[in-house]
mmCIF file of N, CA, C and O in Angstrom:
data_model
loop_
_atom_site.group_PDB
_atom_site.id
_atom_site.type_symbol
_atom_site.label_atom_id
_atom_site.label_comp_id
_atom_site.label_asym_id
_atom_site.label_seq_id
_atom_site.Cartn_x
_atom_site.Cartn_y
_atom_site.Cartn_z
ATOM 1 N N MET A 1 -49.061 49.486 20.281
ATOM 2 C CA MET A 1 -49.951 48.884 19.318
ATOM 3 C C MET A 1 -49.151 48.275 18.156
ATOM 4 O O MET A 1 -49.492 47.207 17.691
ATOM 5 N N LYS A 2 -48.106 49.035 17.720
ATOM 6 C CA LYS A 2 -47.273 48.512 16.647
ATOM 7 C C LYS A 2 -46.558 47.242 17.089
ATOM 8 O O LYS A 2 -46.371 46.315 16.309
ATOM 9 N N THR A 3 -46.179 47.191 18.346
ATOM 10 C CA THR A 3 -45.470 46.029 18.867
ATOM 11 C C THR A 3 -46.369 44.796 18.812
ATOM 12 O O THR A 3 -45.922 43.708 18.433
ATOM 13 N N VAL A 4 -47.604 44.961 19.194
ATOM 14 C CA VAL A 4 -48.554 43.837 19.181
ATOM 15 C C VAL A 4 -48.768 43.361 17.747
ATOM 16 O O VAL A 4 -48.815 42.155 17.470
ATOM 17 N N LEU A 5 -48.870 44.284 16.811
ATOM 18 C CA LEU A 5 -49.069 43.936 15.412
ATOM 19 C C LEU A 5 -47.849 43.199 14.848
ATOM 20 O O LEU A 5 -47.994 42.205 14.129
ATOM 21 N N ILE A 6 -46.674 43.632 15.214
ATOM 22 C CA ILE A 6 -45.447 42.987 14.739
ATOM 23 C C ILE A 6 -45.319 41.581 15.325
ATOM 24 O O ILE A 6 -44.956 40.629 14.634
ATOM 25 N N VAL A 7 -45.646 41.425 16.613
ATOM 26 C CA VAL A 7 -45.587 40.108 17.253
ATOM 27 C C VAL A 7 -46.609 39.172 16.622
ATOM 28 O O VAL A 7 -46.327 37.991 16.354
ATOM 29 N N ALA A 8 -47.806 39.653 16.324
ATOM 30 C CA ALA A 8 -48.851 38.832 15.712
ATOM 31 C C ALA A 8 -48.439 38.407 14.304
ATOM 32 O O ALA A 8 -48.646 37.255 13.905
ATOM 33 N N ALA A 9 -47.852 39.333 13.548
ATOM 34 C CA ALA A 9 -47.395 39.004 12.193
ATOM 35 C C ALA A 9 -46.273 37.970 12.244
ATOM 36 O O ALA A 9 -46.226 37.041 11.434
ATOM 37 N N ALA A 10 -45.357 38.117 13.182
ATOM 38 C CA ALA A 10 -44.252 37.168 13.321
ATOM 39 C C ALA A 10 -44.776 35.786 13.698
ATOM 40 O O ALA A 10 -44.301 34.762 13.193
ATOM 41 N N ALA A 11 -45.776 35.736 14.578
ATOM 42 C CA ALA A 11 -46.364 34.452 14.989
ATOM 43 C C ALA A 11 -47.076 33.801 13.809
ATOM 44 O O ALA A 11 -46.992 32.580 13.611
ATOM 45 N N ALA A 12 -47.770 34.604 13.009
ATOM 46 C CA ALA A 12 -48.478 34.054 11.854
ATOM 47 C C ALA A 12 -47.494 33.513 10.834
ATOM 48 O O ALA A 12 -47.705 32.436 10.257
ATOM 49 N N LEU A 13 -46.408 34.218 10.596
ATOM 50 C CA LEU A 13 -45.415 33.742 9.641
ATOM 51 C C LEU A 13 -44.682 32.513 10.163
ATOM 52 O O LEU A 13 -44.317 31.623 9.402
ATOM 53 N N ALA A 14 -44.453 32.445 11.445
ATOM 54 C CA ALA A 14 -43.789 31.283 12.035
ATOM 55 C C ALA A 14 -44.683 30.048 11.905
ATOM 56 O O ALA A 14 -44.202 28.931 11.687
ATOM 57 N N ALA A 15 -45.982 30.232 12.025
ATOM 58 C CA ALA A 15 -46.918 29.108 11.894
ATOM 59 C C ALA A 15 -46.919 28.572 10.469
ATOM 60 O O ALA A 15 -47.113 27.372 10.248
ATOM 61 N N CYS A 16 -46.736 29.418 9.484
ATOM 62 C CA CYS A 16 -46.710 28.977 8.084
ATOM 63 C C CYS A 16 -45.482 28.126 7.798
ATOM 64 O O CYS A 16 -45.496 27.305 6.894
ATOM 65 N N ARG A 17 -44.402 28.345 8.538
ATOM 66 C CA ARG A 17 -43.166 27.616 8.305
ATOM 67 C C ARG A 17 -43.190 26.204 8.884
ATOM 68 O O ARG A 17 -42.441 25.337 8.452
ATOM 69 N N SER A 18 -44.062 25.956 9.841
ATOM 70 C CA SER A 18 -44.092 24.632 10.470
ATOM 71 C C SER A 18 -44.734 23.617 9.524
ATOM 72 O O SER A 18 -45.555 23.940 8.686
ATOM 73 N N THR A 19 -44.344 22.363 9.664
ATOM 74 C CA THR A 19 -44.895 21.298 8.829
ATOM 75 C C THR A 19 -45.843 20.454 9.667
ATOM 76 O O THR A 19 -45.600 20.203 10.855
ATOM 77 N N PRO A 20 -46.927 19.987 9.050
ATOM 78 C CA PRO A 20 -47.872 19.153 9.804
ATOM 79 C C PRO A 20 -47.254 17.781 10.069
ATOM 80 O O PRO A 20 -46.360 17.341 9.340
ATOM 81 N N PRO A 21 -47.715 17.103 11.105
ATOM 82 C CA PRO A 21 -47.184 15.759 11.384
ATOM 83 C C PRO A 21 -47.595 14.793 10.265
ATOM 84 O O PRO A 21 -48.614 14.974 9.607
ATOM 85 N N GLU A 22 -46.776 13.774 10.048
ATOM 86 C CA GLU A 22 -47.080 12.795 9.002
ATOM 87 C C GLU A 22 -48.251 11.928 9.429
ATOM 88 O O GLU A 22 -48.362 11.515 10.582
ATOM 89 N N LEU A 23 -49.115 11.654 8.466
ATOM 90 C CA LEU A 23 -50.276 10.800 8.720
ATOM 91 C C LEU A 23 -49.847 9.342 8.630
ATOM 92 O O LEU A 23 -48.969 8.983 7.833
ATOM 93 N N PRO A 24 -50.469 8.476 9.428
ATOM 94 C CA PRO A 24 -50.124 7.053 9.330
ATOM 95 C C PRO A 24 -50.588 6.503 7.978
ATOM 96 O O PRO A 24 -51.559 6.973 7.396
ATOM 97 N N THR A 25 -49.885 5.498 7.495
ATOM 98 C CA THR A 25 -50.272 4.898 6.218
ATOM 99 C C THR A 25 -51.584 4.133 6.403
ATOM 100 O O THR A 25 -51.790 3.464 7.427
ATOM 101 N N PRO A 26 -52.487 4.219 5.427
ATOM 102 C CA PRO A 26 -53.758 3.504 5.550
ATOM 103 C C PRO A 26 -53.536 1.999 5.442
ATOM 104 O O PRO A 26 -52.577 1.544 4.817
ATOM 105 N N PRO A 27 -54.422 1.219 6.048
ATOM 106 C CA PRO A 27 -54.262 -0.244 5.964
ATOM 107 C C PRO A 27 -54.491 -0.723 4.535
ATOM 108 O O PRO A 27 -55.188 -0.092 3.753
ATOM 109 N N ALA A 28 -53.899 -1.843 4.214
ATOM 110 C CA ALA A 28 -54.043 -2.419 2.879
ATOM 111 C C ALA A 28 -55.478 -2.901 2.682
ATOM 112 O O ALA A 28 -56.096 -3.461 3.593
ATOM 113 N N ILE A 29 -56.001 -2.665 1.510
ATOM 114 C CA ILE A 29 -57.368 -3.084 1.190
ATOM 115 C C ILE A 29 -57.281 -4.199 0.159
ATOM 116 O O ILE A 29 -56.640 -4.048 -0.881
ATOM 117 N N ASN A 30 -57.924 -5.314 0.464
ATOM 118 C CA ASN A 30 -57.949 -6.441 -0.469
ATOM 119 C C ASN A 30 -59.114 -6.239 -1.432
ATOM 120 O O ASN A 30 -60.266 -6.178 -1.020
ATOM 121 N N VAL A 31 -58.806 -6.136 -2.692
ATOM 122 C CA VAL A 31 -59.834 -5.983 -3.712
ATOM 123 C C VAL A 31 -59.916 -7.292 -4.478
ATOM 124 O O VAL A 31 -58.940 -7.733 -5.083
ATOM 125 N N TYR A 32 -61.075 -7.911 -4.429
ATOM 126 C CA TYR A 32 -61.280 -9.166 -5.135
ATOM 127 C C TYR A 32 -62.072 -8.889 -6.403
ATOM 128 O O TYR A 32 -63.101 -8.255 -6.371
ATOM 129 N N GLU A 33 -61.580 -9.379 -7.507
ATOM 130 C CA GLU A 33 -62.287 -9.251 -8.762
ATOM 131 C C GLU A 33 -62.726 -10.647 -9.177
ATOM 132 O O GLU A 33 -62.068 -11.309 -9.964
ATOM 133 N N CYS A 34 -63.825 -11.052 -8.609
ATOM 134 C CA CYS A 34 -64.307 -12.408 -8.845
ATOM 135 C C CYS A 34 -65.638 -12.393 -9.590
ATOM 136 O O CYS A 34 -66.545 -13.150 -9.270
ATOM 137 N N ALA A 35 -65.766 -11.519 -10.545
ATOM 138 C CA ALA A 35 -67.004 -11.470 -11.314
ATOM 139 C C ALA A 35 -67.105 -12.705 -12.199
ATOM 140 O O ALA A 35 -66.120 -13.157 -12.784
ATOM 141 N N ALA A 36 -68.296 -13.237 -12.268
ATOM 142 C CA ALA A 36 -68.520 -14.407 -13.103
ATOM 143 C C ALA A 36 -68.496 -13.996 -14.575
ATOM 144 O O ALA A 36 -68.917 -12.900 -14.921
ATOM 145 N N PRO A 37 -67.984 -14.861 -15.441
ATOM 146 C CA PRO A 37 -68.001 -14.551 -16.874
ATOM 147 C C PRO A 37 -69.428 -14.345 -17.377
ATOM 148 O O PRO A 37 -70.387 -14.884 -16.820
ATOM 149 N N ALA A 38 -69.554 -13.572 -18.429
ATOM 150 C CA ALA A 38 -70.890 -13.227 -18.951
ATOM 151 C C ALA A 38 -71.681 -14.466 -19.366
ATOM 152 O O ALA A 38 -72.900 -14.509 -19.207
ATOM 153 N N GLY A 39 -71.007 -15.469 -19.870
ATOM 154 C CA GLY A 39 -71.709 -16.680 -20.289
ATOM 155 C C GLY A 39 -72.374 -17.418 -19.141
ATOM 156 O O GLY A 39 -73.376 -18.111 -19.338
ATOM 157 N N MET A 40 -71.834 -17.255 -17.948
ATOM 158 C CA MET A 40 -72.410 -17.940 -16.791
ATOM 159 C C MET A 40 -73.667 -17.239 -16.289
ATOM 160 O O MET A 40 -74.471 -17.852 -15.591
ATOM 161 N N THR A 41 -73.827 -15.984 -16.616
ATOM 162 C CA THR A 41 -74.957 -15.229 -16.081
ATOM 163 C C THR A 41 -75.923 -14.766 -17.163
ATOM 164 O O THR A 41 -76.833 -14.000 -16.887
ATOM 165 N N ALA A 42 -75.731 -15.224 -18.383
ATOM 166 C CA ALA A 42 -76.615 -14.819 -19.480
ATOM 167 C C ALA A 42 -78.017 -15.367 -19.243
ATOM 168 O O ALA A 42 -78.191 -16.528 -18.860
ATOM 169 N N PRO A 43 -79.042 -14.540 -19.442
ATOM 170 C CA PRO A 43 -80.412 -15.024 -19.246
ATOM 171 C C PRO A 43 -80.826 -15.992 -20.352
ATOM 172 O O PRO A 43 -80.336 -15.919 -21.475
ATOM 173 N N GLU A 44 -81.700 -16.887 -20.006
ATOM 174 C CA GLU A 44 -82.251 -17.823 -20.979
ATOM 175 C C GLU A 44 -83.705 -17.475 -21.228
ATOM 176 O O GLU A 44 -84.385 -16.935 -20.360
ATOM 177 N N ARG A 45 -84.150 -17.806 -22.422
ATOM 178 C CA ARG A 45 -85.540 -17.523 -22.771
ATOM 179 C C ARG A 45 -86.474 -18.376 -21.917
ATOM 180 O O ARG A 45 -86.259 -19.577 -21.754
ATOM 181 N N GLN A 46 -87.491 -17.740 -21.379
ATOM 182 C CA GLN A 46 -88.472 -18.473 -20.582
ATOM 183 C C GLN A 46 -89.374 -19.278 -21.502
ATOM 184 O O GLN A 46 -89.603 -18.892 -22.654
ATOM 185 N N PRO A 47 -89.902 -20.386 -21.003
ATOM 186 C CA PRO A 47 -90.844 -21.165 -21.817
ATOM 187 C C PRO A 47 -92.087 -20.314 -22.134
ATOM 188 O O PRO A 47 -92.518 -19.487 -21.326
ATOM 189 N N LEU A 48 -92.624 -20.528 -23.331
ATOM 190 C CA LEU A 48 -93.808 -19.776 -23.739
ATOM 191 C C LEU A 48 -95.051 -20.369 -23.096
ATOM 192 O O LEU A 48 -95.275 -21.593 -23.124
ATOM 193 N N ARG A 49 -95.873 -19.504 -22.530
ATOM 194 C CA ARG A 49 -97.118 -19.955 -21.909
ATOM 195 C C ARG A 49 -98.138 -20.309 -22.990
ATOM 196 O O ARG A 49 -98.191 -19.651 -24.028
ATOM 197 N N PRO A 50 -98.947 -21.290 -22.704
ATOM 198 C CA PRO A 50 -100.021 -21.585 -23.658
ATOM 199 C C PRO A 50 -101.021 -20.415 -23.697
ATOM 200 O O PRO A 50 -101.343 -19.827 -22.664
ATOM 201 N N ILE A 51 -101.455 -20.077 -24.896
ATOM 202 C CA ILE A 51 -102.359 -18.940 -25.062
ATOM 203 C C ILE A 51 -103.635 -19.421 -25.751
ATOM 204 O O ILE A 51 -103.593 -20.294 -26.621
ATOM 205 N N GLY A 52 -104.717 -18.816 -25.369
ATOM 206 C CA GLY A 52 -105.988 -19.104 -26.043
ATOM 207 C C GLY A 52 -106.588 -20.424 -25.613
ATOM 208 O O GLY A 52 -106.617 -20.764 -24.430
ATOM 209 N N ASP A 53 -107.066 -21.187 -26.592
ATOM 210 C CA ASP A 53 -107.728 -22.457 -26.335
ATOM 211 C C ASP A 53 -106.662 -23.554 -26.270
ATOM 212 O O ASP A 53 -106.212 -24.076 -27.286
ATOM 213 N N TYR A 54 -106.244 -23.892 -25.054
ATOM 214 C CA TYR A 54 -105.181 -24.884 -24.903
ATOM 215 C C TYR A 54 -105.710 -26.099 -24.153
ATOM 216 O O TYR A 54 -106.704 -26.041 -23.434
ATOM 217 N N THR A 55 -104.994 -27.197 -24.335
ATOM 218 C CA THR A 55 -105.400 -28.466 -23.730
ATOM 219 C C THR A 55 -104.566 -28.733 -22.479
ATOM 220 O O THR A 55 -103.600 -28.027 -22.182
ATOM 221 N N GLN A 56 -104.957 -29.773 -21.790
ATOM 222 C CA GLN A 56 -104.194 -30.179 -20.618
ATOM 223 C C GLN A 56 -102.799 -30.659 -21.019
ATOM 224 O O GLN A 56 -101.846 -30.493 -20.265
ATOM 225 N N ASP A 57 -102.674 -31.217 -22.220
ATOM 226 C CA ASP A 57 -101.350 -31.614 -22.710
ATOM 227 C C ASP A 57 -100.449 -30.393 -22.878
ATOM 228 O O ASP A 57 -99.253 -30.438 -22.555
ATOM 229 N N ASP A 58 -101.018 -29.281 -23.390
ATOM 230 C CA ASP A 58 -100.244 -28.048 -23.545
ATOM 231 C C ASP A 58 -99.771 -27.533 -22.190
ATOM 232 O O ASP A 58 -98.636 -27.083 -22.040
ATOM 233 N N VAL A 59 -100.652 -27.618 -21.197
ATOM 234 C CA VAL A 59 -100.289 -27.173 -19.847
ATOM 235 C C VAL A 59 -99.200 -28.072 -19.274
ATOM 236 O O VAL A 59 -98.230 -27.592 -18.676
ATOM 237 N N ALA A 60 -99.318 -29.371 -19.477
ATOM 238 C CA ALA A 60 -98.314 -30.314 -18.967
ATOM 239 C C ALA A 60 -96.957 -30.048 -19.622
ATOM 240 O O ALA A 60 -95.924 -30.060 -18.943
ATOM 241 N N LEU A 61 -96.956 -29.812 -20.932
ATOM 242 C CA LEU A 61 -95.700 -29.520 -21.623
ATOM 243 C C LEU A 61 -95.102 -28.201 -21.112
ATOM 244 O O LEU A 61 -93.881 -28.090 -20.942
ATOM 245 N N TYR A 62 -95.952 -27.209 -20.870
ATOM 246 C CA TYR A 62 -95.467 -25.926 -20.351
ATOM 247 C C TYR A 62 -94.849 -26.106 -18.964
ATOM 248 O O TYR A 62 -93.762 -25.599 -18.688
ATOM 249 N N ILE A 63 -95.503 -26.854 -18.100
ATOM 250 C CA ILE A 63 -94.975 -27.064 -16.746
ATOM 251 C C ILE A 63 -93.662 -27.843 -16.803
ATOM 252 O O ILE A 63 -92.711 -27.539 -16.068
ATOM 253 N N THR A 64 -93.571 -28.826 -17.693
ATOM 254 C CA THR A 64 -92.324 -29.582 -17.848
ATOM 255 C C THR A 64 -91.208 -28.675 -18.335
ATOM 256 O O THR A 64 -90.091 -28.703 -17.802
ATOM 257 N N ASP A 65 -91.507 -27.842 -19.349
ATOM 258 C CA ASP A 65 -90.499 -26.898 -19.845
ATOM 259 C C ASP A 65 -90.088 -25.902 -18.759
ATOM 260 O O ASP A 65 -88.914 -25.553 -18.631
ATOM 261 N N LEU A 66 -91.057 -25.451 -17.992
ATOM 262 C CA LEU A 66 -90.777 -24.507 -16.909
ATOM 263 C C LEU A 66 -89.879 -25.145 -15.844
ATOM 264 O O LEU A 66 -88.946 -24.508 -15.343
ATOM 265 N N HIS A 67 -90.124 -26.405 -15.553
ATOM 266 C CA HIS A 67 -89.300 -27.125 -14.577
ATOM 267 C C HIS A 67 -87.852 -27.257 -15.086
ATOM 268 O O HIS A 67 -86.897 -27.013 -14.337
ATOM 269 N N HIS A 68 -87.683 -27.618 -16.366
ATOM 270 C CA HIS A 68 -86.331 -27.744 -16.933
ATOM 271 C C HIS A 68 -85.627 -26.386 -16.951
ATOM 272 O O HIS A 68 -84.429 -26.300 -16.667
ATOM 273 N N TRP A 69 -86.357 -25.334 -17.293
ATOM 274 C CA TRP A 69 -85.788 -23.985 -17.328
ATOM 275 C C TRP A 69 -85.305 -23.569 -15.933
ATOM 276 O O TRP A 69 -84.207 -23.049 -15.771
ATOM 277 N N ALA A 70 -86.131 -23.835 -14.907
ATOM 278 C CA ALA A 70 -85.757 -23.476 -13.534
ATOM 279 C C ALA A 70 -84.573 -24.316 -13.049
ATOM 280 O O ALA A 70 -83.666 -23.805 -12.379
ATOM 281 N N THR A 71 -84.559 -25.595 -13.398
ATOM 282 C CA THR A 71 -83.445 -26.461 -12.998
ATOM 283 C C THR A 71 -82.132 -25.971 -13.602
ATOM 284 O O THR A 71 -81.110 -25.913 -12.916
ATOM 285 N N ARG A 72 -82.157 -25.587 -14.886
ATOM 286 C CA ARG A 72 -80.945 -25.039 -15.508
ATOM 287 C C ARG A 72 -80.510 -23.756 -14.802
ATOM 288 O O ARG A 72 -79.313 -23.513 -14.606
ATOM 289 N N GLY A 73 -81.465 -22.953 -14.382
ATOM 290 C CA GLY A 73 -81.132 -21.718 -13.663
ATOM 291 C C GLY A 73 -80.448 -22.000 -12.338
ATOM 292 O O GLY A 73 -79.453 -21.348 -11.992
ATOM 293 N N TRP A 74 -80.956 -22.969 -11.598
ATOM 294 C CA TRP A 74 -80.334 -23.306 -10.312
ATOM 295 C C TRP A 74 -78.944 -23.902 -10.509
ATOM 296 O O TRP A 74 -78.021 -23.644 -9.735
ATOM 297 N N LEU A 75 -78.760 -24.699 -11.579
ATOM 298 C CA LEU A 75 -77.437 -25.254 -11.866
ATOM 299 C C LEU A 75 -76.454 -24.148 -12.252
ATOM 300 O O LEU A 75 -75.282 -24.173 -11.850
ATOM 301 N N LYS A 76 -76.927 -23.175 -13.038
ATOM 302 C CA LYS A 76 -76.068 -22.044 -13.396
ATOM 303 C C LYS A 76 -75.666 -21.270 -12.146
ATOM 304 O O LYS A 76 -74.518 -20.853 -11.990
ATOM 305 N N LEU A 77 -76.615 -21.070 -11.252
ATOM 306 C CA LEU A 77 -76.323 -20.360 -10.009
ATOM 307 C C LEU A 77 -75.291 -21.118 -9.178
ATOM 308 O O LEU A 77 -74.367 -20.519 -8.611
ATOM 309 N N ALA A 78 -75.403 -22.437 -9.129
ATOM 310 C CA ALA A 78 -74.426 -23.240 -8.383
ATOM 311 C C ALA A 78 -73.035 -23.100 -9.002
ATOM 312 O O ALA A 78 -72.036 -22.981 -8.278
ATOM 313 N N ARG A 79 -72.941 -23.074 -10.348
ATOM 314 C CA ARG A 79 -71.644 -22.911 -11.003
ATOM 315 C C ARG A 79 -71.055 -21.530 -10.735
ATOM 316 O O ARG A 79 -69.848 -21.389 -10.554
ATOM 317 N N VAL A 80 -71.901 -20.506 -10.700
ATOM 318 C CA VAL A 80 -71.414 -19.156 -10.392
ATOM 319 C C VAL A 80 -70.879 -19.109 -8.967
ATOM 320 O O VAL A 80 -69.836 -18.509 -8.697
ATOM 321 N N ARG A 81 -71.580 -19.757 -8.040
ATOM 322 C CA ARG A 81 -71.099 -19.800 -6.652
ATOM 323 C C ARG A 81 -69.771 -20.536 -6.547
ATOM 324 O O ARG A 81 -68.871 -20.108 -5.820
ATOM 325 N N GLU A 82 -69.631 -21.650 -7.261
ATOM 326 C CA GLU A 82 -68.354 -22.385 -7.261
ATOM 327 C C GLU A 82 -67.236 -21.500 -7.802
ATOM 328 O O GLU A 82 -66.139 -21.462 -7.241
ATOM 329 N N HIS A 83 -67.513 -20.804 -8.886
ATOM 330 C CA HIS A 83 -66.516 -19.919 -9.497
ATOM 331 C C HIS A 83 -66.092 -18.843 -8.501
ATOM 332 O O HIS A 83 -64.900 -18.567 -8.333
ATOM 333 N N ALA A 84 -67.062 -18.232 -7.828
ATOM 334 C CA ALA A 84 -66.748 -17.177 -6.856
ATOM 335 C C ALA A 84 -65.952 -17.738 -5.676
ATOM 336 O O ALA A 84 -64.994 -17.104 -5.221
ATOM 337 N N ASP A 85 -66.326 -18.910 -5.188
ATOM 338 C CA ASP A 85 -65.591 -19.515 -4.070
ATOM 339 C C ASP A 85 -64.147 -19.828 -4.449
ATOM 340 O O ASP A 85 -63.220 -19.583 -3.677
ATOM 341 N N LYS A 86 -63.941 -20.364 -5.672
ATOM 342 C CA LYS A 86 -62.582 -20.658 -6.129
ATOM 343 C C LYS A 86 -61.769 -19.375 -6.272
ATOM 344 O O LYS A 86 -60.593 -19.328 -5.926
ATOM 345 N N CYS A 87 -62.399 -18.340 -6.767
ATOM 346 C CA CYS A 87 -61.707 -17.067 -6.956
ATOM 347 C C CYS A 87 -61.287 -16.481 -5.613
ATOM 348 O O CYS A 87 -60.149 -16.054 -5.443
ATOM 349 N N VAL A 88 -62.194 -16.487 -4.654
ATOM 350 C CA VAL A 88 -61.873 -15.948 -3.329
ATOM 351 C C VAL A 88 -60.796 -16.799 -2.666
ATOM 352 O O VAL A 88 -59.866 -16.268 -2.058
ATOM 353 N N ALA A 89 -60.886 -18.113 -2.796
ATOM 354 C CA ALA A 89 -59.874 -18.992 -2.197
ATOM 355 C C ALA A 89 -58.505 -18.721 -2.842
ATOM 356 O O ALA A 89 -57.484 -18.711 -2.154
ATOM 357 N N GLY A 90 -58.479 -18.502 -4.145
ATOM 358 C CA GLY A 90 -57.224 -18.213 -4.832
ATOM 359 C C GLY A 90 -56.612 -16.903 -4.409
ATOM 360 O O GLY A 90 -55.398 -16.776 -4.244
ATOM 361 N N THR A 91 -57.444 -15.881 -4.193
ATOM 362 C CA THR A 91 -56.912 -14.592 -3.775
ATOM 363 C C THR A 91 -56.464 -14.625 -2.324
ATOM 364 O O THR A 91 -55.520 -13.944 -1.959
ATOM 365 N N GLU A 92 -57.111 -15.421 -1.499
ATOM 366 C CA GLU A 92 -56.688 -15.523 -0.100
ATOM 367 C C GLU A 92 -55.335 -16.225 -0.004
ATOM 368 O O GLU A 92 -54.515 -15.888 0.829
ATOM 369 N N GLU A 93 -55.090 -17.218 -0.885
ATOM 370 C CA GLU A 93 -53.788 -17.894 -0.886
ATOM 371 C C GLU A 93 -52.692 -16.936 -1.297
ATOM 372 O O GLU A 93 -51.592 -16.952 -0.752
ATOM 373 N N GLU A 94 -52.979 -16.035 -2.262
ATOM 374 C CA GLU A 94 -52.000 -15.055 -2.693
ATOM 375 C C GLU A 94 -51.675 -14.068 -1.568
ATOM 376 O O GLU A 94 -50.551 -13.616 -1.423
ATOM 377 N N ASP A 95 -52.709 -13.712 -0.770
ATOM 378 C CA ASP A 95 -52.505 -12.774 0.336
ATOM 379 C C ASP A 95 -51.605 -13.351 1.413
ATOM 380 O O ASP A 95 -50.852 -12.646 2.064
ATOM 381 N N GLU A 96 -51.683 -14.682 1.638
ATOM 382 C CA GLU A 96 -50.903 -15.312 2.698
ATOM 383 C C GLU A 96 -49.424 -15.423 2.315
ATOM 384 O O GLU A 96 -48.571 -15.508 3.175
ATOM 385 N N ASP A 97 -49.126 -15.449 1.020
ATOM 386 C CA ASP A 97 -47.726 -15.596 0.577
ATOM 387 C C ASP A 97 -46.910 -14.389 0.859
ATOM 388 O O ASP A 97 -47.056 -13.383 1.197
#
């Protein structure tokens, strides 16, 4: 019985001395920081809706203002997309070098 205990203890201590195999290095991760500047994404005030007793002229002016507001929003979105595309293209060129 003592022999079995001594052999088991020796095996346990021998296992502690061994080193684990080396792990393979992880693949490189490309991190892109292409956030648009705050000025490009700042919200704009929406046109004020006519309230109370309003005329058709008030409605026409509101719809015109709403159209201009939406057009500016779509243009801002297009500029943000251009900025992001340029940023990604620039980082891809750096990766190829």
